[in-house]
CSV table of C-alpha atoms in Angstrom, one decimal:
chain,number,residue,atom,x,y,z
A,1,UNK,CA,52.8,22.2,41.4
A,2,UNK,CA,51.8,21.9,37.7
A,3,UNK,CA,50.8,24.4,35.0
A,4,UNK,CA,47.2,24.0,33.9
A,5,UNK,CA,44.5,25.9,32.0
A,6,UNK,CA,41.7,26.6,34.5
A,7,UNK,CA,38.1,27.7,33.9
A,8,UNK,CA,36.8,30.1,36.6
A,9,UNK,CA,33.5,31.2,35.0
A,10,UNK,CA,31.3,30.5,32.0
A,11,UNK,CA,32.3,32.6,29.0
A,12,UNK,CA,35.6,33.8,30.4
A,13,UNK,CA,39.0,32.9,29.0
A,14,UNK,CA,40.9,30.1,30.6
A,15,UNK,CA,43.6,31.1,33.0
A,16,UNK,CA,47.0,29.3,32.7
A,17,UNK,CA,48.4,29.1,36.1
A,18,UNK,CA,50.1,26.7,38.6
A,19,UNK,CA,47.9,24.4,40.7
A,20,UNK,CA,48.7,21.7,43.2
A,21,UNK,CA,48.3,18.1,42.2
A,22,UNK,CA,48.0,15.3,44.8
A,23,UNK,CA,49.4,11.9,44.3
A,24,UNK,CA,47.2,9.2,42.7
A,25,UNK,CA,44.9,7.3,45.1
A,26,UNK,CA,43.9,3.7,44.9
A,27,UNK,CA,43.0,2.7,41.3
A,28,UNK,CA,44.4,5.9,39.9
A,29,UNK,CA,47.2,6.9,37.6
A,30,UNK,CA,49.5,10.0,37.3
A,31,UNK,CA,50.1,10.8,33.7
A,32,UNK,CA,52.7,13.2,32.3
A,33,UNK,CA,50.9,14.8,29.4
A,34,UNK,CA,52.6,14.9,26.0
A,35,UNK,CA,49.8,16.3,23.9
A,36,UNK,CA,46.2,17.4,24.2
A,37,UNK,CA,43.6,18.2,21.5
A,38,UNK,CA,41.5,21.3,21.6
A,39,UNK,CA,38.0,20.0,20.9
A,40,UNK,CA,34.6,21.7,20.5
A,41,UNK,CA,33.3,19.9,23.6
A,42,UNK,CA,35.8,21.9,25.7
A,43,UNK,CA,34.4,25.0,24.1
A,44,UNK,CA,30.9,23.8,25.0
A,45,UNK,CA,31.9,23.5,28.6
A,46,UNK,CA,33.5,26.9,28.6
A,47,UNK,CA,30.3,28.4,27.2
A,48,UNK,CA,28.1,26.6,29.8
A,49,UNK,CA,26.4,24.2,27.3
A,50,UNK,CA,27.9,21.2,29.1
A,51,UNK,CA,27.7,22.1,32.9
A,52,UNK,CA,30.5,21.3,35.3
A,53,UNK,CA,31.5,22.9,38.6
A,54,UNK,CA,34.2,25.6,38.6
A,55,UNK,CA,37.1,26.2,39.0
A,56,UNK,CA,38.0,23.3,36.8
A,57,UNK,CA,41.0,22.1,34.7
A,58,UNK,CA,39.6,21.6,31.2
A,59,UNK,CA,40.6,19.2,28.4
A,60,UNK,CA,39.5,15.7,27.7
A,61,UNK,CA,41.5,14.5,24.7
A,62,UNK,CA,45.1,13.7,24.9
A,63,UNK,CA,48.0,11.2,25.4
A,64,UNK,CA,51.0,11.0,27.7
A,65,UNK,CA,53.3,8.7,29.7
A,66,UNK,CA,52.4,7.1,33.0
A,67,UNK,CA,54.6,8.7,35.7
A,68,UNK,CA,53.2,7.0,38.8
A,69,UNK,CA,50.5,4.6,39.8
A,70,UNK,CA,48.3,4.4,42.9
A,71,UNK,CA,47.7,1.3,45.0
A,72,UNK,CA,46.0,-1.6,43.2
A,73,UNK,CA,46.7,-0.5,39.7
A,74,UNK,CA,47.6,-3.4,37.4
A,75,UNK,CA,46.7,-2.3,33.8
A,76,UNK,CA,49.6,0.2,33.4
A,77,UNK,CA,53.0,0.9,34.9
A,78,UNK,CA,55.4,3.9,34.9
A,79,UNK,CA,56.8,4.5,31.5
A,80,UNK,CA,53.8,3.2,29.5
A,81,UNK,CA,52.4,5.3,26.8
A,82,UNK,CA,48.7,5.9,27.2
A,83,UNK,CA,45.8,7.6,25.5
A,84,UNK,CA,43.4,9.4,27.9
A,85,UNK,CA,39.9,8.0,27.7
A,86,UNK,CA,37.4,10.5,29.0
A,87,UNK,CA,34.9,7.6,29.5
A,88,UNK,CA,36.7,6.0,32.4
A,89,UNK,CA,34.5,3.6,34.2
A,90,UNK,CA,34.0,1.7,37.5
A,91,UNK,CA,33.9,-1.8,36.1
A,92,UNK,CA,31.1,-2.9,38.6
A,93,UNK,CA,27.9,-1.1,37.8
A,94,UNK,CA,24.8,-2.3,35.9
A,95,UNK,CA,26.3,-1.0,32.5
A,96,UNK,CA,29.9,-2.0,33.1
A,97,UNK,CA,29.1,-5.6,33.8
A,98,UNK,CA,26.9,-5.7,30.7
A,99,UNK,CA,29.8,-4.7,28.4
A,100,UNK,CA,28.7,-1.0,28.1
A,101,UNK,CA,31.5,0.8,30.1
A,102,UNK,CA,30.9,4.1,28.4
A,103,UNK,CA,27.5,4.3,30.1
A,104,UNK,CA,28.9,3.7,33.6
A,105,UNK,CA,26.6,5.0,36.3
A,106,UNK,CA,29.3,5.9,38.8
A,107,UNK,CA,31.5,7.6,36.2
A,108,UNK,CA,28.5,9.6,34.9
A,109,UNK,CA,27.9,11.1,38.3
A,110,UNK,CA,31.6,11.9,38.8
A,111,UNK,CA,31.8,13.7,35.5
A,112,UNK,CA,28.9,16.0,36.3
A,113,UNK,CA,30.3,16.6,39.8
A,114,UNK,CA,33.8,17.4,38.4
A,115,UNK,CA,35.5,14.8,40.5
A,116,UNK,CA,37.2,11.4,40.2
A,117,UNK,CA,35.3,8.2,40.9
A,118,UNK,CA,35.6,8.5,44.6
A,119,UNK,CA,33.9,11.9,44.6
A,120,UNK,CA,37.0,14.0,45.4
A,121,UNK,CA,39.5,16.0,43.4
A,122,UNK,CA,43.3,15.8,43.0
A,123,UNK,CA,43.8,19.4,41.8
A,124,UNK,CA,44.0,22.1,44.5
A,125,UNK,CA,44.7,25.8,44.5
A,126,UNK,CA,45.3,27.7,47.8
A,127,UNK,CA,43.9,24.7,49.6
A,128,UNK,CA,40.6,24.8,47.6
A,129,UNK,CA,39.4,22.0,45.3
A,130,UNK,CA,39.9,22.5,41.5
A,131,UNK,CA,37.6,20.2,39.6
A,132,UNK,CA,38.3,17.8,36.8
A,133,UNK,CA,36.7,17.8,33.4
A,134,UNK,CA,35.4,14.3,32.4
A,135,UNK,CA,38.0,12.8,34.8
A,136,UNK,CA,40.6,13.7,32.3
A,137,UNK,CA,41.7,17.4,32.6
A,138,UNK,CA,44.3,17.1,29.8
A,139,UNK,CA,45.1,20.8,29.7
A,140,UNK,CA,47.7,20.3,32.4
A,141,UNK,CA,51.4,19.2,32.4
A,142,UNK,CA,50.4,16.3,34.7
A,143,UNK,CA,46.9,14.9,35.5
A,144,UNK,CA,45.5,12.2,37.7
A,145,UNK,CA,42.9,9.9,36.2
A,146,UNK,CA,41.2,6.6,37.0
A,147,UNK,CA,43.1,3.5,35.9
A,148,UNK,CA,40.3,2.7,33.4
A,149,UNK,CA,40.9,6.1,31.8
A,150,UNK,CA,44.6,5.3,30.9
A,151,UNK,CA,44.6,3.1,27.9
A,152,UNK,CA,48.0,1.5,27.2
A,153,UNK,CA,49.1,1.8,23.6
A,154,UNK,CA,52.1,0.5,21.6
A,155,UNK,CA,55.4,2.1,22.5
A,156,UNK,CA,56.2,3.3,18.9
A,157,UNK,CA,53.0,5.5,18.7
A,158,UNK,CA,53.8,9.2,18.3
A,159,UNK,CA,51.9,10.8,21.1
A,160,UNK,CA,51.5,14.2,19.4
A,161,UNK,CA,49.5,12.5,16.7
A,162,UNK,CA,47.5,9.7,18.4
A,163,UNK,CA,46.3,12.2,21.0
A,164,UNK,CA,43.2,12.8,18.8
A,165,UNK,CA,42.3,9.1,18.9
A,166,UNK,CA,41.0,9.5,22.5
A,167,UNK,CA,38.0,11.6,21.3
A,168,UNK,CA,37.8,12.6,17.6
A,169,UNK,CA,38.8,9.3,16.1
A,170,UNK,CA,37.0,6.9,18.5
A,171,UNK,CA,33.8,9.0,18.4
A,172,UNK,CA,33.6,9.4,14.7
A,173,UNK,CA,34.9,6.1,13.5
A,174,UNK,CA,32.9,4.2,16.1
A,175,UNK,CA,29.6,6.0,15.3
A,176,UNK,CA,29.9,4.5,11.8
A,177,UNK,CA,31.4,1.1,12.4
A,178,UNK,CA,29.6,0.2,15.6
A,179,UNK,CA,26.7,2.4,16.5
A,180,UNK,CA,25.3,2.3,12.9
A,181,UNK,CA,27.1,-0.9,11.8
A,182,UNK,CA,27.3,0.4,8.3
A,183,UNK,CA,27.4,-2.4,5.7
A,184,UNK,CA,29.5,-2.7,2.6
A,185,UNK,CA,28.0,-0.7,-0.3
A,186,UNK,CA,25.8,1.5,1.9
A,187,UNK,CA,25.4,5.3,1.2
A,188,UNK,CA,26.4,7.7,3.9
A,189,UNK,CA,26.2,11.4,4.6
A,190,UNK,CA,28.2,13.2,7.3
A,191,UNK,CA,27.0,16.6,8.4
A,192,UNK,CA,30.0,18.5,9.8
A,193,UNK,CA,33.6,18.1,8.9
A,194,UNK,CA,35.5,18.8,12.1
A,195,UNK,CA,37.7,16.3,13.8
A,196,UNK,CA,34.8,13.9,14.6
A,197,UNK,CA,33.2,14.4,11.1
A,198,UNK,CA,36.5,13.6,9.3
A,199,UNK,CA,36.8,10.5,11.5
A,200,UNK,CA,33.3,9.5,10.6
A,201,UNK,CA,34.1,9.8,6.9
A,202,UNK,CA,37.1,7.5,7.5
A,203,UNK,CA,34.9,5.1,9.4
A,204,UNK,CA,32.6,4.9,6.3
A,205,UNK,CA,35.7,4.2,4.1
A,206,UNK,CA,36.6,1.3,6.5
A,207,UNK,CA,33.1,-0.1,6.2
A,208,UNK,CA,33.2,0.0,2.4
A,209,UNK,CA,30.4,2.6,1.9
A,210,UNK,CA,29.7,3.2,-1.8
A,211,UNK,CA,28.9,6.9,-1.5
A,212,UNK,CA,30.3,9.1,1.3
A,213,UNK,CA,28.8,12.5,1.1
A,214,UNK,CA,30.4,15.2,3.3
A,215,UNK,CA,28.4,18.4,4.2
A,216,UNK,CA,29.8,21.6,5.7
A,217,UNK,CA,29.7,25.3,5.2
A,218,UNK,CA,33.5,25.7,4.9
A,219,UNK,CA,35.3,24.7,1.7
A,220,UNK,CA,38.7,24.0,3.5
A,221,UNK,CA,37.0,21.4,5.7
A,222,UNK,CA,35.2,19.9,2.7
A,223,UNK,CA,38.6,19.7,1.0
A,224,UNK,CA,40.0,17.7,3.9
A,225,UNK,CA,36.9,15.4,3.8
A,226,UNK,CA,37.7,14.7,0.2
A,227,UNK,CA,41.3,13.9,1.1
A,228,UNK,CA,40.2,11.3,3.7
A,229,UNK,CA,37.7,9.5,1.5
A,230,UNK,CA,34.5,11.5,0.9
A,231,UNK,CA,33.2,10.8,-2.6
A,232,UNK,CA,31.0,13.9,-2.8
A,233,UNK,CA,31.2,17.3,-1.2
A,234,UNK,CA,28.3,19.7,-0.4
A,235,UNK,CA,28.7,23.2,0.8
A,236,UNK,CA,25.4,23.8,2.7
A,237,UNK,CA,26.0,27.5,2.6
A,238,UNK,CA,25.5,27.5,-1.2
A,239,UNK,CA,23.0,24.7,-1.8
A,240,UNK,CA,20.3,22.8,-0.1
A,241,UNK,CA,22.1,19.7,1.3
A,242,UNK,CA,18.9,17.6,1.5
A,243,UNK,CA,18.0,18.2,-2.1
A,244,UNK,CA,21.5,17.6,-3.3
A,245,UNK,CA,21.8,14.3,-1.3
A,246,UNK,CA,18.6,13.1,-2.8
A,247,UNK,CA,19.9,14.0,-6.3
A,248,UNK,CA,23.0,12.0,-5.6
A,249,UNK,CA,21.1,9.0,-4.4
A,250,UNK,CA,18.5,8.7,-7.2
A,251,UNK,CA,15.9,10.6,-5.2
A,252,UNK,CA,15.9,8.2,-2.3
A,253,UNK,CA,18.2,9.7,0.3
A,254,UNK,CA,21.1,8.0,2.1
A,255,UNK,CA,21.0,4.8,4.1
A,256,UNK,CA,22.8,6.5,7.0
A,257,UNK,CA,23.2,10.2,8.0
A,258,UNK,CA,25.5,11.3,10.8
A,259,UNK,CA,25.1,14.7,12.5
A,260,UNK,CA,28.4,15.6,14.3
A,261,UNK,CA,27.8,19.2,15.0
A,262,UNK,CA,25.3,19.3,17.8
A,263,UNK,CA,22.9,21.6,16.0
A,264,UNK,CA,19.2,20.7,16.3
A,265,UNK,CA,18.4,22.3,12.9
A,266,UNK,CA,21.1,20.2,11.2
A,267,UNK,CA,19.8,17.1,13.0
A,268,UNK,CA,16.4,17.7,11.4
A,269,UNK,CA,18.1,18.2,8.0
A,270,UNK,CA,20.0,14.9,8.4
A,271,UNK,CA,16.8,13.1,9.2
A,272,UNK,CA,15.2,14.4,6.1
A,273,UNK,CA,18.2,13.3,4.0
A,274,UNK,CA,17.8,9.7,4.9
A,275,UNK,CA,15.8,7.3,2.8
A,276,UNK,CA,12.8,5.2,3.8
A,277,UNK,CA,14.1,2.7,6.3
A,278,UNK,CA,17.2,4.9,6.8
A,279,UNK,CA,19.0,5.7,10.0
A,280,UNK,CA,20.0,9.1,11.5
A,281,UNK,CA,22.9,8.8,14.0
A,282,UNK,CA,23.2,11.9,16.3
A,283,UNK,CA,26.8,12.3,17.4
A,284,UNK,CA,27.1,16.0,18.1
A,285,UNK,CA,26.3,17.2,21.7
A,286,UNK,CA,23.7,20.0,21.7
A,287,UNK,CA,22.8,22.3,24.6
A,288,UNK,CA,21.2,20.3,27.4
A,289,UNK,CA,17.8,22.1,26.9
A,290,UNK,CA,17.9,21.8,23.1
A,291,UNK,CA,15.3,19.8,21.2
A,292,UNK,CA,15.0,18.9,17.5
A,293,UNK,CA,11.9,18.4,15.5
A,294,UNK,CA,11.2,15.3,13.4
A,295,UNK,CA,7.9,14.1,11.9
A,296,UNK,CA,6.4,11.2,13.8
A,297,UNK,CA,4.4,10.5,10.7
A,298,UNK,CA,7.6,10.0,8.7
A,299,UNK,CA,9.3,8.2,11.6
A,300,UNK,CA,6.6,5.5,11.6
A,301,UNK,CA,5.4,5.3,8.0
A,302,UNK,CA,8.9,5.5,6.5
A,303,UNK,CA,10.3,3.3,9.3
A,304,UNK,CA,13.3,5.5,9.9
A,305,UNK,CA,15.5,5.1,13.0
A,306,UNK,CA,17.2,7.7,15.2
A,307,UNK,CA,20.2,6.6,17.2
A,308,UNK,CA,22.4,8.4,19.7
A,309,UNK,CA,26.1,7.6,19.6
A,310,UNK,CA,28.3,8.2,22.7
A,311,UNK,CA,32.0,7.7,22.2
A,312,UNK,CA,31.3,5.6,19.1
A,313,UNK,CA,29.6,2.9,21.2
A,314,UNK,CA,33.0,1.4,21.7
A,315,UNK,CA,34.9,-0.2,24.6
A,316,UNK,CA,37.9,2.1,25.2
A,317,UNK,CA,40.4,-0.4,26.7
A,318,UNK,CA,39.8,-2.8,23.8
A,319,UNK,CA,39.1,-0.5,20.8
A,320,UNK,CA,41.6,2.4,21.3
A,321,UNK,CA,44.6,0.2,20.8
A,322,UNK,CA,43.0,-1.3,17.7
A,323,UNK,CA,42.3,2.3,16.3
A,324,UNK,CA,46.0,3.2,17.0
A,325,UNK,CA,47.1,0.2,14.9
A,326,UNK,CA,44.8,1.4,12.1
A,327,UNK,CA,46.3,4.9,12.4
A,328,UNK,CA,49.9,3.7,12.3
A,329,UNK,CA,49.0,1.5,9.3
A,330,UNK,CA,47.7,4.7,7.6
A,331,UNK,CA,44.2,3.2,7.3
A,332,UNK,CA,43.0,6.1,9.4
A,333,UNK,CA,44.7,9.4,8.5
A,334,UNK,CA,45.6,11.7,11.4
A,335,UNK,CA,47.4,14.5,9.7
A,336,UNK,CA,44.2,16.1,8.2
A,337,UNK,CA,42.7,16.3,11.7
A,338,UNK,CA,45.7,18.2,13.1
A,339,UNK,CA,45.9,21.8,12.0
A,340,UNK,CA,48.7,23.2,14.2
A,341,UNK,CA,50.6,22.7,17.4
A,342,UNK,CA,50.5,25.2,20.2
A,343,UNK,CA,51.9,25.9,23.7
A,344,UNK,CA,49.5,25.8,26.7
A,345,UNK,CA,49.9,29.5,26.9
A,346,UNK,CA,48.2,29.8,23.5
A,347,UNK,CA,45.1,27.9,24.6
A,348,UNK,CA,42.6,30.8,24.4
A,349,UNK,CA,43.8,31.7,20.9
A,350,UNK,CA,43.4,28.0,19.9
A,351,UNK,CA,39.8,28.1,21.0
A,352,UNK,CA,39.2,31.3,18.9
A,353,UNK,CA,40.7,29.6,15.8
A,354,UNK,CA,38.4,26.6,16.5
A,355,UNK,CA,35.2,28.5,16.7
A,356,UNK,CA,36.1,30.6,13.6
A,357,UNK,CA,36.6,27.4,11.6
A,358,UNK,CA,40.3,28.0,11.1
A,359,UNK,CA,41.4,24.8,12.9
A,360,UNK,CA,40.1,21.2,13.0
A,361,UNK,CA,42.3,20.4,16.0
A,362,UNK,CA,45.0,22.4,17.6
A,363,UNK,CA,47.3,20.2,19.6
A,364,UNK,CA,48.8,21.5,22.8
A,365,UNK,CA,52.3,20.2,23.2
A,366,UNK,CA,53.9,19.7,26.6
A,367,UNK,CA,57.3,18.5,25.5
A,368,UNK,CA,56.6,14.9,26.4
C-alpha cells in the first residue's frame, strides 16, 4: 500500500490515505516519488474545470527514481532519476509518428478516462479502481506510469528542484521558444506570473527578446518576474495593461503576447496588446465551456495570429533533458518558482496558498 492524495468529489478537499498499487504492466514503470509540484491545473481538476473520473489520485508534475520496470521497458531501469511527463504517448498513432507525441490520440483518451494507456488503472482501494490524473498521479509515494512518461535525466539533478520542469518549465519556456518561435529582438508580454508565466519570461530571455513585459495583479509575483528577466512590470490591478504595453512599444503593441492564466477576459486583453501582424499564444487552460471574444475584423485586417500551446509544443523525451541542463547551468532559474516545501499531509493547505496567490509552487517532498 502507498499513501496518496485522493479526490472523491468536485470541490471537496483531497483525502490523504493509503491505497493499493499494482505492479507495472508491459511498457510501464513504477516510480518512487521524490517531489511533486502543486500546480493550478490540479486545482482546476479539483474544481471540475478539467473533468476526470473519481476517485482519482491527483498530481501531474514531479520527479522521482525508477523502482521497477514492467516487461518490454528499455528506456529506463531501476535507479534512474526521472521527471514525470504528463504527456505520455503511445508512439504509434497518427500524431506520434508525425513527431507530435503530445497530441497522441490514445493517450488523450486515456487521460480523460483516468486510466493508463491500456484502459485500466493500477491504483485500487477496497478492490475498486482509483483513477489516474494525466497518467501521472504524482501526489503519491509511488506511482505507475507509461514508459514514455518517465523521462530519464542526469544523475546529479536535484529532484526537489527539477520536479517543476515536468510542467511549469517545459510549458512556459516551450510556448515562447517553440510554439511562438520568438526571434532575437522581439517584444514580448506575459500575462500571468505563476510558475508557467515565470518560465515563459525566462523563455523570452533565452530567445533574446528586447522587451519582456510581465503583467499580473500581485506585486510579489511581479517582483519574481523581474528577478528572472522581465524588463518591465505592470500591475493590472492598478493600470490598464493594454494601454501601458502600447506606451512601452511606441503605440504599436508587442510582437508576441502570452496568456498563461486561462482567463478568457485576459486572453482578449492579450490579443488587444499585440501589434498588427502580432501573435497571441494561449497557454492557460480555461473551463471547457469557456469562450473568449476577439474581433474578426482586427484578426483579418491587422493579420494577427492566435495560437494554442500545449506542453510548449515540445517533445518530452528529447526536450526535458535539455531543459534540465539549462536549469543546472542556471540559464533557467528554478528557485523563484518554488515557494515552499510541504509534506503530503499539507496538500490541501498548499492548494489554498496557491489560489490566494501566496505560492508560485509548493513542492510536496516524499523523502526521496
